[in-house]
Coordinates of C-alpha atoms in Angstrom, one line a residue:
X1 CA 0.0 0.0 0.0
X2 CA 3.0 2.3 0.5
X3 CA 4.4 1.6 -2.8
X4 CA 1.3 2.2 -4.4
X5 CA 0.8 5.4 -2.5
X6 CA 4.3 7.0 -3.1
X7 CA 3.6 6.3 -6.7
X8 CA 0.3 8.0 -6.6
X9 CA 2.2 10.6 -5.5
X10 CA 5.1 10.3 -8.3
X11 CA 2.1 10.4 -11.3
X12 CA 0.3 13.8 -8.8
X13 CA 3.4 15.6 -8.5
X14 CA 4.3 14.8 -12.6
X15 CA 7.7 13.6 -11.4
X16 CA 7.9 11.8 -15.1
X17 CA 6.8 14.0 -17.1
X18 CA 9.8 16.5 -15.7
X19 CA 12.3 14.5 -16.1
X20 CA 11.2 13.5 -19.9
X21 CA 11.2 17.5 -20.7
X22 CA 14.4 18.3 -18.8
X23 CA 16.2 15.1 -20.9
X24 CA 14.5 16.3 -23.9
X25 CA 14.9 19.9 -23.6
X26 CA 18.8 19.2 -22.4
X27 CA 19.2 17.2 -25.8
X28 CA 18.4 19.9 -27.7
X29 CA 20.0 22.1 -25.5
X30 CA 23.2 19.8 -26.6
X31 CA 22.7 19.7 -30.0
X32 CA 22.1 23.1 -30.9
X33 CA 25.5 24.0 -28.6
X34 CA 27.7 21.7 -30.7
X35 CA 26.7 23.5 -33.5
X36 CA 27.1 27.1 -32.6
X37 CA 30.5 26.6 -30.6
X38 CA 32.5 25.8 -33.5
X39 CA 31.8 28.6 -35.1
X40 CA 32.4 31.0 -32.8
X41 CA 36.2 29.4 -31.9
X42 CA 34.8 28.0 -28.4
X43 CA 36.9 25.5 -26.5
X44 CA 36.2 22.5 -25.5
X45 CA 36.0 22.9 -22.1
X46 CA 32.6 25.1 -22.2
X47 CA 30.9 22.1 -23.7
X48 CA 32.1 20.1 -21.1
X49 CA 31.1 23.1 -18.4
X50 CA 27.4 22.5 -19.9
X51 CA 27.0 18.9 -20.3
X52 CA 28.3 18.9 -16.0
X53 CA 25.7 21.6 -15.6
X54 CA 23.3 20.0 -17.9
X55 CA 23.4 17.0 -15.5
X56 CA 23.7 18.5 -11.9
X57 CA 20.7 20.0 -13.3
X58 CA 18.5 16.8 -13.7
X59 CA 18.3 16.1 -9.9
X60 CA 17.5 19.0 -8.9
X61 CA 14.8 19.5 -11.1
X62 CA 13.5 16.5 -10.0
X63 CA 13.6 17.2 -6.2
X64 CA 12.0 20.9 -6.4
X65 CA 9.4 19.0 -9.1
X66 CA 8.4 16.7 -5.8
X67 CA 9.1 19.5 -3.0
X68 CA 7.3 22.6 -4.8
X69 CA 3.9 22.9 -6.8
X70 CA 2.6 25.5 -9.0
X71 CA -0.5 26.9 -7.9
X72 CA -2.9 29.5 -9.2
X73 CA -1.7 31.6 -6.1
X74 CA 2.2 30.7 -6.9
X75 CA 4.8 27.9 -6.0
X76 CA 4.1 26.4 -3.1
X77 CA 5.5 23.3 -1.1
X78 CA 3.4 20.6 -2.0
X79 CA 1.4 18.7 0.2
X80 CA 0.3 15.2 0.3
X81 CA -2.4 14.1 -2.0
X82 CA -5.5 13.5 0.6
X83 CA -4.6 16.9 1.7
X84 CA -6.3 18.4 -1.9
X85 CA -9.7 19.6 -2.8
X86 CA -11.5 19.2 -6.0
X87 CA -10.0 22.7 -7.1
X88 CA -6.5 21.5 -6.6
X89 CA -7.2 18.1 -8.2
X90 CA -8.5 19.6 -11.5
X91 CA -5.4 22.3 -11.3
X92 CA -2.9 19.6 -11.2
X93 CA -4.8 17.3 -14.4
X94 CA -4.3 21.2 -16.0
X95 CA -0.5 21.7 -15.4
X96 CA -0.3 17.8 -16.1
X97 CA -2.0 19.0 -19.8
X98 CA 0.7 21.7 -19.9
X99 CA 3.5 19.7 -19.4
X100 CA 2.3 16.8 -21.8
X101 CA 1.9 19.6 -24.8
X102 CA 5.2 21.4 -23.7
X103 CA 7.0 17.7 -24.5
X104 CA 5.5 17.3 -27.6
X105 CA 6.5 20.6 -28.6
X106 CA 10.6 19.7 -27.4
X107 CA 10.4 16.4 -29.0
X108 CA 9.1 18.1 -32.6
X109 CA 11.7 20.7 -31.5
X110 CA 14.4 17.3 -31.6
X111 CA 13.4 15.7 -34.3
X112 CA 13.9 19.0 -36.1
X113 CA 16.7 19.6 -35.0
X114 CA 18.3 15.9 -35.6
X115 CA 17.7 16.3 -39.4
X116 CA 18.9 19.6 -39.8
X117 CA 22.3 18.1 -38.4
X118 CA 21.9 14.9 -40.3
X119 CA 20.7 15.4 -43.4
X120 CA 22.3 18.4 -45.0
X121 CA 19.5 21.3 -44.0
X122 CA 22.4 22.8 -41.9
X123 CA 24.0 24.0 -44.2
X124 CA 22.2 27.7 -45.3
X125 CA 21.2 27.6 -41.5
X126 CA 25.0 27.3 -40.6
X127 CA 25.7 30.2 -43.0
X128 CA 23.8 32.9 -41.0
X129 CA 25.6 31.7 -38.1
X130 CA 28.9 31.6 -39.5
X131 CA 27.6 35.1 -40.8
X132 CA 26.6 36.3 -37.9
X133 CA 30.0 35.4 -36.2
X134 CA 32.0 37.0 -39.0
X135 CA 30.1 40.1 -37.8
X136 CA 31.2 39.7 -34.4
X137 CA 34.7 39.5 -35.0
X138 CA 34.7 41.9 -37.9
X139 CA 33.7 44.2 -35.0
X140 CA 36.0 42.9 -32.8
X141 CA 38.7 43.7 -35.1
X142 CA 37.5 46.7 -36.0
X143 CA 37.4 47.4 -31.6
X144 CA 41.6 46.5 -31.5
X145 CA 41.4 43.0 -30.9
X146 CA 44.0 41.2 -32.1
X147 CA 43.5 37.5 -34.2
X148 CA 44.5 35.0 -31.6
X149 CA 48.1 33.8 -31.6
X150 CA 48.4 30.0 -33.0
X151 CA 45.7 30.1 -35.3
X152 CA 45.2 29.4 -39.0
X153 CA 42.4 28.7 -41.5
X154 CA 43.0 26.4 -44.5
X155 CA 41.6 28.4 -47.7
X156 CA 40.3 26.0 -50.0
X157 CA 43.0 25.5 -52.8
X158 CA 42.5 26.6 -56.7
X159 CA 42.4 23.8 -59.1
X160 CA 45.2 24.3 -62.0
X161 CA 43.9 21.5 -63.9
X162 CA 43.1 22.1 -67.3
X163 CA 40.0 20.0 -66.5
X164 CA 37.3 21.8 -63.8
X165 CA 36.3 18.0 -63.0
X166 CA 39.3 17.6 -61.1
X167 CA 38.0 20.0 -58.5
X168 CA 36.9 17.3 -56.4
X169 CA 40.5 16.8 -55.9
X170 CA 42.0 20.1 -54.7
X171 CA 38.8 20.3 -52.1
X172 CA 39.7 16.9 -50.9
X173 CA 43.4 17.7 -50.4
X174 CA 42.5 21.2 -48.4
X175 CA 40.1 19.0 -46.1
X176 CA 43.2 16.4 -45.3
X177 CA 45.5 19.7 -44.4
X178 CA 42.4 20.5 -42.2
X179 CA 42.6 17.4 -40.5
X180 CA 46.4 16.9 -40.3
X181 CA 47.2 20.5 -38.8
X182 CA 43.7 20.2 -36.0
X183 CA 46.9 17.4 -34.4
X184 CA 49.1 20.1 -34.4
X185 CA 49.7 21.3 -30.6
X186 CA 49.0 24.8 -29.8
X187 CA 47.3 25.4 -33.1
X188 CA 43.8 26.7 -33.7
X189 CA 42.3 25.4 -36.7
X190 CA 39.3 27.3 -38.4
X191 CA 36.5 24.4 -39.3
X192 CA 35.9 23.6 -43.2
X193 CA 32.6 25.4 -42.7
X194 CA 33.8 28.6 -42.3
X195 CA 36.9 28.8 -44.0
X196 CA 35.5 27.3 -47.6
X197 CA 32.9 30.1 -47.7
X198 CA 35.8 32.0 -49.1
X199 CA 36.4 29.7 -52.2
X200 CA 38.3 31.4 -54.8
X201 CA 38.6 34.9 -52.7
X202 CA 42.0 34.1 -51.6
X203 CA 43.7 36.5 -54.3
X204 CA 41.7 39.7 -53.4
X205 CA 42.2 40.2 -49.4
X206 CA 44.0 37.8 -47.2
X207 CA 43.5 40.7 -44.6
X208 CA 40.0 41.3 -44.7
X209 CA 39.4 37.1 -44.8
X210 CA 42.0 36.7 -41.8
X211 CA 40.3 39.7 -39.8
X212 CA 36.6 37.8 -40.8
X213 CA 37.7 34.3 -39.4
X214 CA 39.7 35.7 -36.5
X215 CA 43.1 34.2 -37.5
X216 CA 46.7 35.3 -37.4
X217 CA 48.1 33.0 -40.6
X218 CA 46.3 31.9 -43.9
X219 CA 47.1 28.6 -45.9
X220 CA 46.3 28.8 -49.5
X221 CA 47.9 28.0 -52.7
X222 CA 46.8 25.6 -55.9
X223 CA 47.0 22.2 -57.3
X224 CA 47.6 21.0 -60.8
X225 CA 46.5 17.5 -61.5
X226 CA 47.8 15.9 -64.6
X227 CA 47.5 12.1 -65.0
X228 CA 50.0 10.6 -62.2
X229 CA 51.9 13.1 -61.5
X230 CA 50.2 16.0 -58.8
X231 CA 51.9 19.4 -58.5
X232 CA 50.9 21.2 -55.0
X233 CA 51.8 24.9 -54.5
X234 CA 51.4 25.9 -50.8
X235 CA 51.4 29.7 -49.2
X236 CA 52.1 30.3 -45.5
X237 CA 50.3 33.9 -45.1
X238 CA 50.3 36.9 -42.3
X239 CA 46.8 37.9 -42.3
X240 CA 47.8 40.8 -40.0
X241 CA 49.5 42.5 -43.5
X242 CA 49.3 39.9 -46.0
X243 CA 52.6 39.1 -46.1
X244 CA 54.3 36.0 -47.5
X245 CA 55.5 33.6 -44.3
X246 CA 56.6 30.7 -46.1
X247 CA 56.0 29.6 -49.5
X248 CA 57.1 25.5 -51.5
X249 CA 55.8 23.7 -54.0
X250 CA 55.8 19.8 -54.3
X251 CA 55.8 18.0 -57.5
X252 CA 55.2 14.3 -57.2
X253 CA 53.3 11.7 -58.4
X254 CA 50.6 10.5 -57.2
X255 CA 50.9 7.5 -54.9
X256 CA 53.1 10.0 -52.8
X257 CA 50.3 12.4 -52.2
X258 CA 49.6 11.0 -48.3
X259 CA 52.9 11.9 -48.3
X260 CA 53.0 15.6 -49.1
X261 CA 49.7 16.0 -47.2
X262 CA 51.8 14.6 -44.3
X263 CA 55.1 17.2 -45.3
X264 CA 53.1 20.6 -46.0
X265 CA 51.4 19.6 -42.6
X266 CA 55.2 19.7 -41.1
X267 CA 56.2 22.4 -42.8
X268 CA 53.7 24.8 -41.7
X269 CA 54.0 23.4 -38.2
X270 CA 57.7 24.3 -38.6
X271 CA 57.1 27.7 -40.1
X272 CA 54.6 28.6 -37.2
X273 CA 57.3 27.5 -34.5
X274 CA 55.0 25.0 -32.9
X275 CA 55.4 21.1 -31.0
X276 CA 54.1 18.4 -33.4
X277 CA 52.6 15.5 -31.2
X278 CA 55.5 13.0 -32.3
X279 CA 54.7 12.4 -35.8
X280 CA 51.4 13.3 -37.5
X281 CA 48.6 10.8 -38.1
X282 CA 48.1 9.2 -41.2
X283 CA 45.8 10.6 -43.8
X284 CA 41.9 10.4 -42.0
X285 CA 40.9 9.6 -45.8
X286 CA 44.0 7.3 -46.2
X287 CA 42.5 3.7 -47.2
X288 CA 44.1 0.5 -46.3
X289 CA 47.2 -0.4 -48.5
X290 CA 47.0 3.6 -49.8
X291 CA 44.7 2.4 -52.8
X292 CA 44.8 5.4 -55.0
X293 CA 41.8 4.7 -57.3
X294 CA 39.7 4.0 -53.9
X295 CA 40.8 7.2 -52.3
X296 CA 39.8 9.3 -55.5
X297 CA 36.7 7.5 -55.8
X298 CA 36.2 8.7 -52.5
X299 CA 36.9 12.4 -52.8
X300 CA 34.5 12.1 -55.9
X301 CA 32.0 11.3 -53.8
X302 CA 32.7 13.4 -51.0
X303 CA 33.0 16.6 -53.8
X304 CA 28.6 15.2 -54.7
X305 CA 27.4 16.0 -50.8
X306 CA 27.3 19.3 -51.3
X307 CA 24.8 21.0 -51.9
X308 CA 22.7 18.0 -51.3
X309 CA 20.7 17.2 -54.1
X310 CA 18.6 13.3 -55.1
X311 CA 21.1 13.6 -57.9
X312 CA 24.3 14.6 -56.4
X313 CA 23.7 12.1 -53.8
X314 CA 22.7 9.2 -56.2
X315 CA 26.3 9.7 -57.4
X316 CA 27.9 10.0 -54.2
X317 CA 26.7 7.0 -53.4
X318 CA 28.2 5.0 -57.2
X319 CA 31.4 6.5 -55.7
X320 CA 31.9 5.1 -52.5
X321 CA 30.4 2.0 -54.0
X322 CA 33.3 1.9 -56.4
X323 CA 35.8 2.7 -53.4
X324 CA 34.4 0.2 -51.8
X325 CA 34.6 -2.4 -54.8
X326 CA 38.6 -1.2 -55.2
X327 CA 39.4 -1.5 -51.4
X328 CA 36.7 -4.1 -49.7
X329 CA 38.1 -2.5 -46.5
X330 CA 37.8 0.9 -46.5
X331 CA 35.9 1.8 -43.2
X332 CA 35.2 5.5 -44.4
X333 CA 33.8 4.8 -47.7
X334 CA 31.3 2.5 -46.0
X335 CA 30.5 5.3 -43.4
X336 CA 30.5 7.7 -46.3
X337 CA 27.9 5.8 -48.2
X338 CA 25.5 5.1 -45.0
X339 CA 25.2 8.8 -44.4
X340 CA 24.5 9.2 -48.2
X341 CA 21.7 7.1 -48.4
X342 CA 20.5 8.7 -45.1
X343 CA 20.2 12.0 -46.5
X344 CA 18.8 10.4 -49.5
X345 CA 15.9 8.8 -47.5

């Protein structure tokens, strides 16, 4: 008869229902926060700061849920069930109604937000935020406050090739440098998000893109594509004046490009005077054995995701079925071509 009283008391008191909004409205909470830090250079420990808050949260919620009430007079401690009238009875069926509509609404509200991370919507959505950041630190600049120390964006590099198809290429080897300087120590690395907004603007203003993204040193330069053989032309750049830091170029063939990818990576490290972490990791898009015609299937279908389209995606997804054909193996072309035929769904 206890048992059955105290959960009388649980269902009265809407002890469930709580604890389902707080975990749904947290999740969005979450969500929306891994989103919006990137962009604006957060470090990870804020995230961590609100997930710990996020969850010391959850208990105490619960606890003023069973301690307090909301009454048409105000919060109030809440007494034990026998102790209520009809009034109270049909005021806490009303807040129950409340609650149940204010969880549908945060579970829409997650569902929502889910596919706009996972299915491409993001995108034009991310672009007002990214915008809305450049505006800040435009600003900021603007204010006397100088780019932080450390930090570099990768511009996306020009394709030389006589053939525009090969663009697939040069984006895929200025995601890798992405990926290979973020293991650098000490170095802030701008996300492919906001630096690729500037594709193709790297010859006008190095100063007005560094002061935009907030960072002291620019990567650009070019890559010329020509059957096996791969030329790579890379520009170490002050954004603070635009002036030339360190410049090489790398002409090799092609089974050596994890290779360069791996040497430009050093090379700026080296120009910036920073602490590798021992050596860096292999190519993220490397695939097992360092099958060429895998990898470029790959970047093929990596260059179709965006902007998601039925077709582009319908391609992406021959792609990484041909990198997977070539190289039975290759965890990331399998990944790649899940997540296509999730957005495609």
């Amino acid at each position: 008869m206890a048992k059955s009283g105290f959960l009388r008391e649980l269902r009265r008191r809407h002890i469930g229902r709580v604890a389902i909004a707080y975990a749904a409205v947290g999740w969005v909470v979450l969500q929306l926060a891994t989103m919006v830090f990137p962009t604006f250079g957060a470090p990870p420990w804020v995230l961590k700061v609100l997930v710990s808050l996020l969850v010391l949260g959850f208990p105490i919620a619960l606890v003023l849920a069973w301690a307090f009430e909301k009454t048409p007079a105000g919060a109030r401690r809440t007494r034990h069930g026998h102790a209520h009238g009809a009034r109270s009875a049909e005021h806490t069926q009303r807040l129950g109604r409340t609650l149940d509509i204010t969880i549908l609404v945060v579970l829409a509200l997650a569902v929502a937000v889910s596919s706009w991370r996972e299915f491409g919507v993001q995108p034009a959505a991310r672009s007002l935020v990214v915008s809305a950041a450049d505006a800040v630190q435009t600003q900021a600049t603007k204010g006397g406050i100088v780019p932080v120390a450390g930090s570099i964006a990768v511009l996306p590099l020009i394709n030389e090739s006589d053939d525009p198809n090969q663009d697939y290429f040069s984006d895929g080897l200025s995601e890798e440098l992405i990926t290979a300087l973020a293991q650098v120590r000490g170095l802030r690395v701008i996300s492919r998000n906001s630096s690729f907004q500037f594709r193709g603007a790297q010859q006008h203003d190095d100063v007005r893109i560094g002061r935009k993204l907030g960072v002291a040193t620019l990567l650009e330069g070019a890559v010329s594509k020509q059957g096996d053989k791969v030329r790579i032309h890379a520009s170490l750049v002050n954004a603070a004046d635009g002036s030339m830091l360190w410049s090489q170029s790398y002409d090799r063939e092609l089974k050596d490009i994890f290779a360069v990818q791996r040497d430009i990576a050093k090379s700026v490290a080296g120009a910036l005077k920073v602490t590798l972490l021992g050596e860096l990791p292999v190519s993220s898009g490397q695939p097992p054995g360092g099958n060429l015609a895998a990898y470029n299937a790959l970047l093929q279908g990596n260059y179709r995701l965006a902007p998601l389209s039925e077709g582009n995606l319908r391609k992406a997804i021959g792609f990484y079925d041909d990198a997977i054909h070539l190289e039975p193996a290759y965890a990331l072309a399998y990944a790649k071509r899940s997540y296509a035929w999730r957005a495609l769904a």
